[in-house]
């Protein structure tokens, strides 16, 4: 465990001895944390830059990251073990960057999807509109059904065809209304029944309407 007495050693000596004892590359934030934050972050960064300028340690820049390592020999700035250590550290940093980039893309996709969804107020208006259309279609279907005996066979077939088409639209609109209702319920703190009561909406089941198969 590395330790030091702040009133006896300068930050430059503390950091230099730490790198020499550990004998491996570190970033400024790593050194700051490993020294248990006994030196300020700004002090650590400036001291490392000064040591690098004085050729007492090695500084390598990878993207926006600066990596510092001790000099193994006063007559050379690096050896094979240092290169391997740096390669390992670089590979680790690249992997972390790749993971963060993937997470960023996922979050951007989720944000875009969220922006495309209807707001609660918009969804309520859409449900009310679809419910009114459904009721109009129901009334039209019932009217056509009640009057089927007063028309010719050919007209009845046309009416029946229109009824089938209306029923198809009915089913489609009902599904759309239910989908919108489910979307609202995902962020609604109360039950489905309470939501319907508050918005004044009625379902087919509430008014006793059964969709023919």
Backbone as a printed PyTorch tensor [residue, N CA C, xyz], in Angstrom:
tensor([[[  0.8570,  -1.1840,   0.0000],
         [  0.0000,   0.0000,   0.0000],
         [  0.8900,   1.2290,   0.0000]],

        [[  0.6340,   2.1260,  -0.9450],
         [  1.4480,   3.3340,  -1.0460],
         [  0.9670,   4.3760,  -0.0500]],

        [[  1.8590,   4.9700,   0.6750],
         [  1.4840,   6.0050,   1.6400],
         [  2.5410,   7.0970,   1.6240]],

        [[  2.1890,   8.2810,   2.0840],
         [  3.1430,   9.3710,   2.1300],
         [  2.6940,  10.3840,   3.1710]],

        [[  3.6300,  11.2650,   3.5750],
         [  3.3190,  12.3130,   4.5430],
         [  3.3560,  13.6350,   3.7950]],

        [[  2.2110,  14.3110,   3.6990],
         [  2.0750,  15.4830,   2.8580],
         [  3.0240,  16.6130,   3.2530]],

        [[  3.3360,  16.7470,   4.5620],
         [  4.1720,  17.8770,   4.9830],
         [  5.6580,  17.6170,   4.7660]],

        [[  6.0290,  16.4180,   4.3060],
         [  7.4390,  16.0940,   4.1050],
         [  7.7940,  15.8830,   2.6420]],

        [[  6.8050,  15.5920,   1.7920],
         [  7.0780,  15.3150,   0.3870],
         [  6.2510,  16.2350,  -0.5050]],

        [[  6.8840,  16.6980,  -1.5690],
         [  6.1680,  17.5400,  -2.5220],
         [  5.2740,  16.6580,  -3.3980]],

        [[  4.2240,  17.2090,  -4.0110],
         [  3.3620,  16.4340,  -4.9100],
         [  4.1570,  15.7690,  -6.0300]],

        [[  5.1840,  16.4740,  -6.5280],
         [  5.9940,  15.9230,  -7.6130],
         [  6.7030,  14.6460,  -7.1650]],

        [[  7.2710,  14.6670,  -5.9800],
         [  7.9870,  13.4980,  -5.4680],
         [  7.0160,  12.3690,  -5.1410]],

        [[  5.8710,  12.7250,  -4.5770],
         [  4.8610,  11.7190,  -4.2280],
         [  4.4190,  10.9490,  -5.4670]],

        [[  4.0800,  11.6720,  -6.5250],
         [  3.5750,  11.0330,  -7.7420],
         [  4.6750,  10.2560,  -8.4530]],

        [[  5.8700,  10.8190,  -8.5100],
         [  6.9840,  10.1330,  -9.1590],
         [  7.2940,   8.8170,  -8.4540]],

        [[  7.3590,   8.8430,  -7.1270],
         [  7.6350,   7.6190,  -6.3660],
         [  6.5010,   6.6070,  -6.5320]],

        [[  5.2850,   7.1040,  -6.5950],
         [  4.1420,   6.1920,  -6.7600],
         [  4.2350,   5.4520,  -8.0930]],

        [[  4.5120,   6.1760,  -9.1640],
         [  4.6250,   5.5410, -10.4830],
         [  5.7880,   4.5460, -10.5160]],

        [[  6.8930,   4.9170,  -9.8880],
         [  8.0570,   4.0240,  -9.8770],
         [  7.7780,   2.7610,  -9.0680]],

        [[  7.0810,   2.9030,  -7.9540],
         [  6.7700,   1.7380,  -7.1190],
         [  5.7640,   0.8110,  -7.8060]],

        [[  4.7540,   1.3910,  -8.4310],
         [  3.7250,   0.5740,  -9.0850],
         [  4.2280,   0.0000, -10.4080]],

        [[  5.0990,   0.7530, -11.0810],
         [  5.7440,   0.2980, -12.3170],
         [  4.7310,  -0.1300, -13.3870]],

        [[  3.7380,   0.7090, -13.6090],
         [  2.7380,   0.4450, -14.6480],
         [  2.0830,   1.7740, -15.0410]],

        [[  1.4600,   1.8230, -16.1930],
         [  0.8520,   3.0890, -16.6460],
         [ -0.4570,   3.4130, -15.9360]],

        [[ -0.7030,   4.7000, -15.7680],
         [ -1.9420,   5.1770, -15.1500],
         [ -2.3940,   6.4660, -15.8370]],

        [[ -3.6850,   6.7200, -15.7470],
         [ -4.2080,   8.0250, -16.1530],
         [ -4.1860,   8.9330, -14.9260]],

        [[ -4.3940,  10.2280, -15.1420],
         [ -4.3730,  11.1780, -14.0240],
         [ -5.4650,  10.8570, -13.0060]],

        [[ -6.6530,  10.4940, -13.4940],
         [ -7.7670,  10.1980, -12.5790],
         [ -7.4870,   8.9330, -11.7770]],

        [[ -6.7690,   7.9680, -12.3970],
         [ -6.3960,   6.7460, -11.6650],
         [ -5.4700,   7.0860, -10.4950]],

        [[ -4.4850,   7.9130, -10.7830],
         [ -3.5330,   8.2920,  -9.7320],
         [ -4.2370,   9.0860,  -8.6370]],

        [[ -5.0990,   9.9970,  -9.0330],
         [ -5.8730,  10.7940,  -8.0760],
         [ -6.6590,   9.8870,  -7.1280]],

        [[ -7.3310,   8.8820,  -7.6770],
         [ -8.1240,   7.9620,  -6.8520],
         [ -7.2420,   7.0400,  -6.0210]],

        [[ -6.1670,   6.5400,  -6.6230],
         [ -5.2940,   5.5940,  -5.9200],
         [ -4.5480,   6.2400,  -4.7520]],

        [[ -4.3540,   7.5400,  -4.8200],
         [ -3.7240,   8.2560,  -3.7020],
         [ -4.7640,   8.7080,  -2.6880]],

        [[ -5.9630,   8.1150,  -2.8250],
         [ -7.0570,   8.3740,  -1.8760],
         [ -7.4250,   9.8580,  -1.8140]],

        [[ -7.2230,  10.5310,  -2.9440],
         [ -7.6210,  11.9400,  -3.0890],
         [ -6.9220,  12.8710,  -2.0940]],

        [[ -5.7240,  12.4310,  -1.6350],
         [ -4.9620,  13.2830,  -0.7130],
         [ -4.3360,  14.4660,  -1.4470]],

        [[ -4.2010,  14.3290,  -2.7600],
         [ -3.7730,  15.4440,  -3.5980],
         [ -4.9610,  15.8530,  -4.4540]],

        [[ -5.1420,  17.1340,  -4.6810],
         [ -6.2480,  17.5930,  -5.5100],
         [ -6.0940,  17.1210,  -6.9490]],

        [[ -7.2040,  16.9940,  -7.6430],
         [ -7.1760,  16.5100,  -9.0210],
         [ -6.3570,  17.4480,  -9.9160]],

        [[ -6.5500,  18.7450,  -9.7370],
         [ -5.8010,  19.7190, -10.5430],
         [ -4.3030,  19.6200, -10.2720]],

        [[ -3.9520,  19.4100,  -9.0080],
         [ -2.5360,  19.2700,  -8.6350],
         [ -1.9380,  18.0410,  -9.3030]],

        [[ -2.6800,  16.9410,  -9.2970],
         [ -2.2030,  15.6960,  -9.9110],
         [ -1.9760,  15.8970, -11.4050]],

        [[ -2.9410,  16.5070, -12.0830],
         [ -2.8390,  16.7170, -13.5340],
         [ -1.6350,  17.5950, -13.8790]],

        [[ -1.4960,  18.7240, -13.1850],
         [ -0.4000,  19.6480, -13.4790],
         [  0.9600,  19.0400, -13.1430]],

        [[  1.0080,  18.2750, -12.0520],
         [  2.2700,  17.6400, -11.6510],
         [  2.7020,  16.6030, -12.6760]],

        [[  1.7680,  15.8160, -13.1710],
         [  2.0820,  14.8190, -14.1970],
         [  2.5920,  15.4840, -15.4690]],

        [[  1.9540,  16.5790, -15.8590],
         [  2.3970,  17.2940, -17.0590],
         [  3.8140,  17.8450, -16.8730]],

        [[  4.0870,  18.3530, -15.6710],
         [  5.4250,  18.8880, -15.3830],
         [  6.4770,  17.7820, -15.4150]],

        [[  6.1640,  16.6530, -14.7960],
         [  7.1000,  15.5180, -14.7860],
         [  7.3670,  15.0210, -16.1980]],

        [[  6.3370,  15.0230, -17.0390],
         [  6.5090,  14.5830, -18.4250],
         [  7.3870,  15.5650, -19.1950]],

        [[  7.1700,  16.8710, -18.9680],
         [  7.9910,  17.8890, -19.6300],
         [  9.4520,  17.7800, -19.2060]],

        [[  9.6770,  17.4020, -17.9600],
         [ 11.0450,  17.2600, -17.4460],
         [ 11.6570,  15.9030, -17.8020]],

        [[ 10.9100,  15.1000, -18.5840],
         [ 11.3850,  13.7860, -19.0410],
         [ 11.6320,  12.8140, -17.8890]],

        [[ 10.8910,  12.9920, -16.7960],
         [ 11.0330,  12.0800, -15.6600],
         [ 10.0250,  10.9320, -15.7160]],

        [[  8.9830,  11.1070, -16.5040],
         [  8.0070,  10.0410, -16.7550],
         [  7.6220,  10.0900, -18.2340]],

        [[  6.9330,   9.0470, -18.6850],
         [  6.5010,   8.9670, -20.0870],
         [  5.0360,   9.3660, -20.1910]],

        [[  4.7430,  10.1960, -21.1730],
         [  3.3510,  10.6020, -21.4270],
         [  2.9380,  10.1160, -22.8190]],

        [[  1.8140,   9.4050, -22.8860],
         [  1.2550,   8.9410, -24.1570],
         [ -0.1740,   9.4540, -24.2630]],

        [[ -0.5460,   9.9280, -25.4440],
         [ -1.9000,  10.4410, -25.6610],
         [ -2.6550,   9.4890, -26.5820]],

        [[ -3.8110,   9.0250, -26.1260],
         [ -4.6750,   8.1390, -26.9050],
         [ -6.0550,   8.7860, -26.9810]],

        [[ -6.3300,   9.4200, -28.1280],
         [ -7.5900,  10.1450, -28.2530],
         [ -7.5500,  11.3600, -27.3430]],

        [[ -8.4740,  11.4090, -26.3940],
         [ -8.5150,  12.5030, -25.4250],
         [ -7.9010,  12.0930, -24.0890]],

        [[ -7.3820,  10.8700, -24.0220],
         [ -6.8650,  10.3310, -22.7610],
         [ -5.3430,  10.3990, -22.7280]],

        [[ -4.7950,  10.9190, -21.6200],
         [ -3.3490,  10.9270, -21.4120],
         [ -2.9840,   9.8230, -20.4270]],

        [[ -1.9790,   9.0300, -20.7930],
         [ -1.5210,   7.9230, -19.9510],
         [ -0.0660,   8.1830, -19.5510]],

        [[  0.2270,   7.9730, -18.2730],
         [  1.5760,   8.2310, -17.7560],
         [  2.1770,   6.9390, -17.1930]],

        [[  3.4640,   6.7470, -17.4370],
         [  4.1490,   5.5600, -16.9160],
         [  5.5780,   5.9450, -16.5250]],

        [[  6.1820,   5.1660, -15.6220],
         [  7.5440,   5.4890, -15.1750],
         [  8.5810,   5.1290, -16.2330]],

        [[  9.7220,   5.7800, -16.1670],
         [ 10.8320,   5.4490, -17.0580],
         [ 11.6520,   4.3570, -16.3890]],

        [[ 11.8460,   3.2490, -17.0920],
         [ 12.5430,   2.1060, -16.5080],
         [ 14.0480,   2.3390, -16.4140]],

        [[ 14.5490,   3.0680, -17.3930],
         [ 15.9930,   3.2910, -17.4490],
         [ 16.2340,   4.7690, -17.7520]],

        [[ 17.1450,   5.3850, -17.0660],
         [ 17.3960,   6.8100, -17.2680],
         [ 17.8530,   7.1060, -18.6890]],

        [[ 18.3960,   6.1070, -19.3900],
         [ 18.9260,   6.3210, -20.7330],
         [ 17.9340,   5.9830, -21.8360]],

        [[ 16.7370,   5.5200, -21.4640],
         [ 15.7270,   5.2010, -22.4750],
         [ 14.3550,   5.5380, -21.9200]],

        [[ 13.4220,   5.8360, -22.8110],
         [ 12.1000,   6.2760, -22.3840],
         [ 11.0960,   5.1420, -22.3130]],

        [[ 11.4290,   3.9870, -22.8050],
         [ 10.4790,   2.8820, -22.6980],
         [ 11.1740,   1.5640, -22.9960]],

        [[ 10.5830,   0.4730, -22.5540],
         [ 11.0810,  -0.8540, -22.8790],
         [  9.8980,  -1.7380, -23.2430]],

        [[ 10.1540,  -3.0080, -23.4780],
         [  9.1200,  -3.9330, -23.9540],
         [  7.9890,  -4.0970, -22.9480]],

        [[  8.3230,  -4.1730, -21.6490],
         [  7.2790,  -4.3630, -20.6400],
         [  6.3460,  -3.1620, -20.5850]],

        [[  6.8900,  -1.9630, -20.7510],
         [  6.0510,  -0.7680, -20.7530],
         [  5.1100,  -0.7590, -21.9500]],

        [[  5.6300,  -1.1310, -23.0940],
         [  4.8070,  -1.1670, -24.3090],
         [  3.6560,  -2.1420, -24.1420]],

        [[  3.9370,  -3.3080, -23.5760],
         [  2.8820,  -4.3020, -23.3620],
         [  1.8290,  -3.7770, -22.3920]],

        [[  2.3010,  -3.1190, -21.3300],
         [  1.3590,  -2.5650, -20.3490],
         [  0.4630,  -1.5140, -20.9860]],

        [[  1.0660,  -0.6740, -21.8230],
         [  0.2850,   0.3530, -22.5080],
         [ -0.7110,  -0.2660, -23.4820]],

        [[ -0.2910,  -1.3120, -24.1770],
         [ -1.1930,  -1.9860, -25.1180],
         [ -2.4010,  -2.5650, -24.3980]],

        [[ -2.1560,  -3.1650, -23.2250],
         [ -3.2590,  -3.7400, -22.4390],
         [ -4.2170,  -2.6430, -21.9980]],

        [[ -3.6420,  -1.5310, -21.5350],
         [ -4.4770,  -0.4160, -21.0800],
         [ -5.2770,   0.1800, -22.2350]],

        [[ -4.6440,   0.2980, -23.3920],
         [ -5.3280,   0.8350, -24.5740],
         [ -6.4930,  -0.0590, -24.9720]],

        [[ -6.2530,  -1.3670, -24.9840],
         [ -7.3150,  -2.3100, -25.3500],
         [ -8.4930,  -2.2080, -24.3890]],

        [[ -8.1730,  -2.0520, -23.0990],
         [ -9.2350,  -1.9200, -22.0940],
         [-10.0410,  -0.6400, -22.3100]],

        [[ -9.3490,   0.4600, -22.5950],
         [-10.0350,   1.7330, -22.8330],
         [-10.8880,   1.6810, -24.0960]],

        [[-10.3690,   1.0370, -25.1370],
         [-11.1270,   0.9270, -26.3850],
         [-12.4000,   0.1120, -26.1850]],

        [[-12.2990,  -0.9350, -25.3770],
         [-13.4830,  -1.7550, -25.0940],
         [-14.5360,  -0.9400, -24.3420]],

        [[-14.0800,  -0.1520, -23.3680],
         [-15.0090,   0.6820, -22.6080],
         [-15.6740,   1.7190, -23.5050]],

        [[-14.9030,   2.3020, -24.4180],
         [-15.4600,   3.2900, -25.3550],
         [-16.5130,   2.6510, -26.2420]],

        [[-16.2240,   1.4390, -26.7220],
         [-17.1740,   0.7280, -27.5800],
         [-18.4840,   0.4570, -26.8520]],

        [[-18.3900,   0.0330, -25.5920],
         [-19.5910,  -0.2420, -24.7920],
         [-20.3960,   1.0310, -24.5850]],

        [[-19.7170,   2.1220, -24.2720],
         [-20.4030,   3.4020, -24.0560],
         [-21.0740,   3.8990, -25.3310]],

        [[-20.4310,   3.6800, -26.4760],
         [-21.0280,   4.0930, -27.7500],
         [-22.3000,   3.3060, -28.0360]],

        [[-22.2730,   1.9950, -27.7540],
         [-23.4610,   1.1680, -27.9560],
         [-24.5980,   1.6100, -27.0380]],

        [[-24.2660,   1.8770, -25.7780],
         [-25.2880,   2.3400, -24.8320],
         [-25.8660,   3.6850, -25.2760]],

        [[-25.0100,   4.5530, -25.8200],
         [-25.4680,   5.8560, -26.2950],
         [-26.4510,   5.7040, -27.4510]],

        [[-26.1560,   4.7890, -28.3850],
         [-27.0580,   4.5600, -29.5160],
         [-28.4060,   4.0250, -29.0440]],

        [[-28.3760,   3.1190, -28.0670],
         [-29.6240,   2.5680, -27.5400],
         [-30.4700,   3.6570, -26.8860]],

        [[-29.8230,   4.5190, -26.1210],
         [-30.5510,   5.6100, -25.4640],
         [-31.1190,   6.5930, -26.4820]],

        [[-30.3630,   6.8580, -27.5540],
         [-30.8540,   7.7570, -28.6010],
         [-32.0780,   7.1570, -29.2840]],

        [[-32.0400,   5.8290, -29.5170],
         [-33.1880,   5.1600, -30.1260],
         [-34.4140,   5.2160, -29.2330]],

        [[-34.2120,   4.9940, -27.9400],
         [-35.3310,   5.0540, -26.9920],
         [-35.9110,   6.4620, -26.9230]],

        [[-35.0350,   7.4670, -26.9640],
         [-35.4960,   8.8520, -26.9190],
         [-36.3090,   9.1980, -28.1600]],

        [[-35.8320,   8.7630, -29.3400],
         [-36.5570,   9.0380, -30.5830],
         [-37.9240,   8.3710, -30.5720]],

        [[-37.9730,   7.1330, -30.0690],
         [-39.2440,   6.4140, -29.9960],
         [-40.2090,   7.0990, -29.0330]],

        [[-39.6760,   7.5860, -27.9260],
         [-40.5120,   8.2710, -26.9370],
         [-41.0980,   9.5600, -27.5150]],

        [[-40.2890,  10.2990, -28.2930],
         [-40.7510,  11.5540, -28.8860],
         [-41.8760,  11.3220, -29.8910]],

        [[-41.8820,  10.1300, -30.5340],
         [-42.9000,   9.8360, -31.5440],
         [-44.2230,   9.3780, -30.9450]],

        [[-44.2580,   9.1060, -29.6630],
         [-45.4870,   8.6300, -29.0330],
         [-46.4250,   9.7940, -28.7400]],

        [[-47.7130,   9.4650, -28.7120],
         [-48.7220,  10.4750, -28.3930],
         [-48.6130,  10.8850, -26.9260]],

        [[-48.9030,  12.1550, -26.6630],
         [-48.9960,  12.5790, -25.2710],
         [-50.3060,  12.0570, -24.6930]],

        [[-50.4450,  12.1210, -23.3740],
         [-51.6710,  11.6370, -22.7300],
         [-52.8940,  12.3890, -23.2440]],

        [[-52.7900,  13.7100, -23.3650],
         [-53.9260,  14.5070, -23.8430],
         [-54.2710,  14.1710, -25.2900]],

        [[-53.2410,  14.0010, -26.1240],
         [-53.4800,  13.6520, -27.5300],
         [-54.1440,  12.2910, -27.6440]],

        [[-53.6980,  11.3440, -26.8200],
         [-54.2730,  10.0000, -26.8500],
         [-55.7370,  10.0190, -26.4180]],

        [[-56.0660,  10.8260, -25.4040],
         [-57.4550,  10.9270, -24.9450],
         [-58.3550,  11.4640, -26.0570]],

        [[-57.8770,  12.5060, -26.7510],
         [-58.6460,  13.0880, -27.8560],
         [-58.8420,  12.0640, -28.9640]],

        [[-57.7830,  11.2970, -29.2550],
         [-57.8600,  10.2760, -30.3000],
         [-58.8670,   9.1990, -29.9320]],

        [[-58.8760,   8.7950, -28.6810],
         [-59.8280,   7.7750, -28.2260],
         [-61.2570,   8.2840, -28.3660]],

        [[-61.4970,   9.5080, -27.9510],
         [-62.8430,  10.0740, -28.0470],
         [-63.3100,  10.1280, -29.5020]],

        [[-62.4000,  10.5120, -30.3900],
         [-62.7410,  10.5910, -31.8150],
         [-63.0890,   9.2060, -32.3720]],

        [[-62.2750,   8.2190, -32.0360],
         [-62.5140,   6.8580, -32.5260],
         [-63.7880,   6.2700, -31.9390]],

        [[-64.0560,   6.5660, -30.6810],
         [-65.2830,   6.0670, -30.0560],
         [-66.5190,   6.6450, -30.7510]],

        [[-66.4750,   7.9300, -31.1000],
         [-67.6010,   8.5470, -31.8010],
         [-67.7950,   7.9180, -33.1780]],

        [[-66.6990,   7.6700, -33.8690],
         [-66.7960,   7.0340, -35.1830],
         [-67.3690,   5.6320, -35.0650]],

        [[-66.9480,   4.9140, -34.0330],
         [-67.4680,   3.5630, -33.8170],
         [-68.9740,   3.5920, -33.5700]],

        [[-69.4250,   4.5370, -32.7710],
         [-70.8540,   4.6480, -32.4830],
         [-71.6430,   4.9700, -33.7460]],

        [[-71.0900,   5.8520, -34.5850],
         [-71.7670,   6.1930, -35.8400],
         [-71.8750,   4.9710, -36.7440]],

        [[-70.8210,   4.1770, -36.7910],
         [-70.8380,   2.9580, -37.6000],
         [-71.8490,   1.9550, -37.0560]],

        [[-71.9170,   1.8380, -35.7380],
         [-72.8870,   0.9220, -35.1260],
         [-74.3140,   1.3170, -35.5080]],

        [[-74.6250,   2.6140, -35.3910],
         [-75.9710,   3.0860, -35.7150],
         [-76.3030,   2.8230, -37.1800]],

        [[-75.3160,   3.0340, -38.0450],
         [-75.5420,   2.7900, -39.4710],
         [-75.7940,   1.3150, -39.7390]],

        [[-75.0250,   0.4640, -39.0560],
         [-75.1970,  -0.9840, -39.2300],
         [-76.5690,  -1.4230, -38.7450]],

        [[-76.9760,  -0.9360, -37.5770],
         [-78.2870,  -1.3160, -37.0340],
         [-79.4110,  -0.8560, -37.9520]],

        [[-79.2660,   0.3530, -38.5050],
         [-80.2900,   0.8800, -39.4160],
         [-80.4000,   0.0190, -40.6670]],

        [[-79.2680,  -0.3290, -41.2300],
         [-79.2620,  -1.1730, -42.4290],
         [-79.8520,  -2.5450, -42.1350]],

        [[-79.5360,  -3.0710, -40.9700],
         [-80.0360,  -4.3940, -40.6070],
         [-81.5520,  -4.3730, -40.4200]],

        [[-82.1010,  -3.3410, -39.7900],
         [-83.5450,  -3.2410, -39.5460],
         [-84.3330,  -3.0660, -40.8340]],

        [[-83.7220,  -2.4580, -41.8540],
         [-84.4330,  -2.1710, -43.0970],
         [-84.1740,  -3.2000, -44.1940]],

        [[-83.6100,  -4.3370, -43.8660],
         [-83.2240,  -5.2820, -44.9090],
         [-84.4240,  -5.8940, -45.6270]],

        [[-85.5990,  -5.9300, -44.9820],
         [-86.7720,  -6.5420, -45.6180],
         [-87.4900,  -5.5980, -46.5780]],

        [[-87.1230,  -4.3140, -46.5730],
         [-87.7960,  -3.3410, -47.4260],
         [-87.0170,  -3.0310, -48.6940]],

        [[-85.9830,  -3.7740, -48.9550],
         [-85.1750,  -3.5440, -50.1490],
         [-85.1100,  -4.8190, -50.9730]],

        [[-84.6720,  -4.6710, -52.2060],
         [-84.5580,  -5.8280, -53.0960],
         [-83.3810,  -6.6960, -52.6700]],

        [[-83.3500,  -7.8950, -53.2290],
         [-82.2810,  -8.8390, -52.9060],
         [-80.9270,  -8.2730, -53.3090]],

        [[-80.8990,  -7.6200, -54.4580],
         [-79.6510,  -7.0340, -54.9440],
         [-79.1870,  -5.9050, -54.0260]],

        [[-80.1390,  -5.0620, -53.6200],
         [-79.7950,  -3.9650, -52.7070],
         [-79.3440,  -4.4960, -51.3500]],

        [[-80.0070,  -5.5870, -50.9360],
         [-79.6380,  -6.1720, -49.6450],
         [-78.1940,  -6.6740, -49.6610]],

        [[-77.7740,  -7.2550, -50.7990],
         [-76.4000,  -7.7410, -50.9130],
         [-75.4120,  -6.5740, -50.8130]],

        [[-75.7980,  -5.4570, -51.4610],
         [-74.9350,  -4.2850, -51.3930],
         [-74.8360,  -3.7680, -49.9550]],

        [[-76.0130,  -3.7470, -49.3070],
         [-76.0400,  -3.2820, -47.9160],
         [-75.2200,  -4.2070, -47.0200]],

        [[-75.3840,  -5.5240, -47.2670],
         [-74.6410,  -6.5030, -46.4730],
         [-73.1360,  -6.3240, -46.6670]],

        [[-72.7510,  -6.0220, -47.9190],
         [-71.3380,  -5.8010, -48.2190],
         [-70.8180,  -4.5770, -47.4790]],

        [[-71.6550,  -3.5150, -47.4630],
         [-71.2720,  -2.3060, -46.7340],
         [-71.1770,  -2.5740, -45.2360]],

        [[-72.1010,  -3.4320, -44.7720],
         [-72.0800,  -3.7820, -43.3500],
         [-70.7770,  -4.5050, -42.9910]],

        [[-70.3960,  -5.4550, -43.8680],
         [-69.1520,  -6.1990, -43.6190],
         [-67.9530,  -5.2520, -43.6050]],

        [[-67.9600,  -4.2920, -44.5420],
         [-66.8640,  -3.3280, -44.6060],
         [-66.8450,  -2.4550, -43.3510]],

        [[-68.0500,  -2.0300, -42.9380],
         [-68.1490,  -1.2010, -41.7330],
         [-67.6820,  -1.9660, -40.5040]],

        [[-68.0500,  -3.2640, -40.4540],
         [-67.6290,  -4.0940, -39.3230],
         [-66.1110,  -4.2240, -39.2760]],

        [[-65.5060,  -4.3480, -40.4700],
         [-64.0420,  -4.4320, -40.5430],
         [-63.4030,  -3.1670, -39.9890]],

        [[-63.9540,  -2.0200, -40.4220],
         [-63.4480,  -0.7490, -39.8960],
         [-63.6860,  -0.6500, -38.3950]],

        [[-64.8310,  -1.1470, -37.9690],
         [-65.1840,  -1.1360, -36.5480],
         [-64.1170,  -1.8700, -35.7340]],

        [[-63.7930,  -3.0840, -36.1900],
         [-62.7930,  -3.8940, -35.4860],
         [-61.4340,  -3.1730, -35.4680]],

        [[-61.0720,  -2.5880, -36.6240],
         [-59.7840,  -1.9080, -36.7320],
         [-59.7210,  -0.7130, -35.7910]],

        [[-60.8000,   0.0950, -35.7990],
         [-60.8240,   1.2720, -34.9410],
         [-60.8350,   0.8780, -33.4640]],

        [[-61.5100,  -0.2350, -33.1710],
         [-61.5530,  -0.6800, -31.7790],
         [-60.1580,  -1.0900, -31.3080]],

        [[-59.4340,  -1.7880, -32.1950],
         [-58.0630,  -2.1750, -31.8500],
         [-57.1930,  -0.9370, -31.6340]],

        [[-57.3580,   0.0490, -32.5210],
         [-56.5770,   1.2820, -32.3910],
         [-56.8850,   1.9840, -31.0730]],

        [[-58.1910,   2.0420, -30.7520],
         [-58.5910,   2.6890, -29.5030],
         [-58.0070,   1.9610, -28.2970]],

        [[-58.0320,   0.6250, -28.3330],
         [-57.4830,  -0.1640, -27.2210],
         [-55.9770,   0.0250, -27.0980]],

        [[-55.2780,   0.1160, -28.2710],
         [-53.8310,   0.3300, -28.2470],
         [-53.4930,   1.6750, -27.6130]],

        [[-54.2460,   2.7010, -27.9940],
         [-54.0040,   4.0320, -27.4320],
         [-54.3010,   4.0310, -25.9350]],

        [[-55.3840,   3.3370, -25.5650],
         [-55.7560,   3.2520, -24.1550],
         [-54.6670,   2.5570, -23.3460]],

        [[-54.0930,   1.4830, -23.9150],
         [-53.0120,   0.7640, -23.2290],
         [-51.7900,   1.6650, -23.0540]],

        [[-51.5090,   2.5100, -24.0810],
         [-50.3710,   3.4290, -23.9970],
         [-50.5490,   4.4150, -22.8520]],

        [[-51.7900,   4.9270, -22.7180],
         [-52.0740,   5.8650, -21.6280],
         [-51.9240,   5.1750, -20.2780]],

        [[-52.4140,   3.9290, -20.1870],
         [-52.4070,   3.2120, -18.9080],
         [-51.0010,   2.9160, -18.4060]],

        [[-50.0050,   2.8760, -19.3450],
         [-48.6270,   2.6090, -18.9310],
         [-48.1180,   3.6860, -17.9710]],

        [[-48.5690,   4.9230, -18.1620],
         [-48.1290,   5.9860, -17.2670],
         [-49.2430,   6.5390, -16.4020]],

        [[-50.3960,   5.8300, -16.3650],
         [-51.5470,   6.3000, -15.5960],
         [-51.5700,   5.5990, -14.2430]],

        [[-51.6560,   6.3400, -13.1610],
         [-51.5430,   5.7260, -11.8270],
         [-52.7790,   4.9580, -11.3620]],

        [[-53.8960,   5.0780, -12.0990],
         [-55.1220,   4.4340, -11.6490],
         [-55.5020,   3.2750, -12.5720]],

        [[-56.6730,   2.6890, -12.3190],
         [-57.1140,   1.5370, -13.1050],
         [-57.7280,   1.9730, -14.4300]],

        [[-57.9380,   0.9870, -15.3180],
         [-58.5490,   1.2610, -16.6170],
         [-59.9590,   1.8120, -16.4430]],

        [[-60.7180,   1.2270, -15.5080],
         [-62.0990,   1.6730, -15.2790],
         [-62.1370,   3.1330, -14.8300]],

        [[-61.1800,   3.4980, -13.9420],
         [-61.1410,   4.8780, -13.4550],
         [-60.7850,   5.8500, -14.5770]],

        [[-59.8920,   5.4150, -15.4910],
         [-59.5370,   6.2580, -16.6280],
         [-60.7460,   6.4850, -17.5300]],

        [[-61.5080,   5.4140, -17.8010],
         [-62.6950,   5.5310, -18.6490],
         [-63.7380,   6.4330, -18.0030]],

        [[-63.8820,   6.3070, -16.6860],
         [-64.8570,   7.1410, -15.9750],
         [-64.4680,   8.6140, -16.0400]],

        [[-63.1690,   8.8910, -15.8580],
         [-62.7060,  10.2780, -15.8480],
         [-62.8220,  10.9370, -17.2180]],

        [[-62.5930,  10.1510, -18.2820],
         [-62.6490,  10.7130, -19.6370],
         [-64.0490,  10.6400, -20.2340]],

        [[-64.9540,   9.9270, -19.5590],
         [-66.3230,   9.8190, -20.0540],
         [-66.4690,   8.8850, -21.2400]],

        [[-65.5200,   7.9690, -21.4110],
         [-65.5660,   7.0340, -22.5380],
         [-66.3420,   5.7780, -22.1670]],

        [[-67.0230,   5.2120, -23.1620],
         [-67.7550,   3.9610, -22.9720],
         [-67.2510,   2.9310, -23.9670]],

        [[-67.0830,   1.7100, -23.5130],
         [-66.6710,   0.6320, -24.3940],
         [-67.9010,  -0.0480, -24.9740]],

        [[-67.6890,  -0.9040, -25.9820],
         [-68.8080,  -1.6600, -26.5590],
         [-69.5010,  -2.4810, -25.4820]],

        [[-68.6910,  -3.0480, -24.5920],
         [-69.2470,  -3.8810, -23.5370],
         [-70.1170,  -3.0640, -22.5770]],

        [[-69.7160,  -1.8040, -22.3420],
         [-70.4910,  -0.9510, -21.4320],
         [-71.9050,  -0.6980, -21.9400]],

        [[-72.0570,  -0.6050, -23.2610],
         [-73.3800,  -0.3110, -23.8390],
         [-74.0660,  -1.5690, -24.3720]],

        [[-73.4700,  -2.7240, -24.0740],
         [-74.1090,  -3.9870, -24.4440],
         [-74.0080,  -4.3430, -25.9070]],

        [[-73.0000,  -3.8270, -26.5980],
         [-72.8330,  -4.1310, -28.0230],
         [-71.8450,  -5.2790, -28.1770]],

        [[-72.2340,  -6.2860, -28.9460],
         [-71.3790,  -7.4400, -29.2030],
         [-71.0350,  -7.4510, -30.6770]],

        [[-69.7490,  -7.5140, -30.9870],
         [-69.3130,  -7.5190, -32.3740],
         [-69.5150,  -8.9100, -32.9690]],

        [[-70.2630,  -8.9880, -34.0580],
         [-70.5140, -10.2710, -34.7110],
         [-69.2500, -10.7890, -35.3660]],

        [[-69.0680, -12.0970, -35.3200],
         [-67.8950, -12.7090, -35.9440],
         [-68.1590, -12.9700, -37.4230]]])
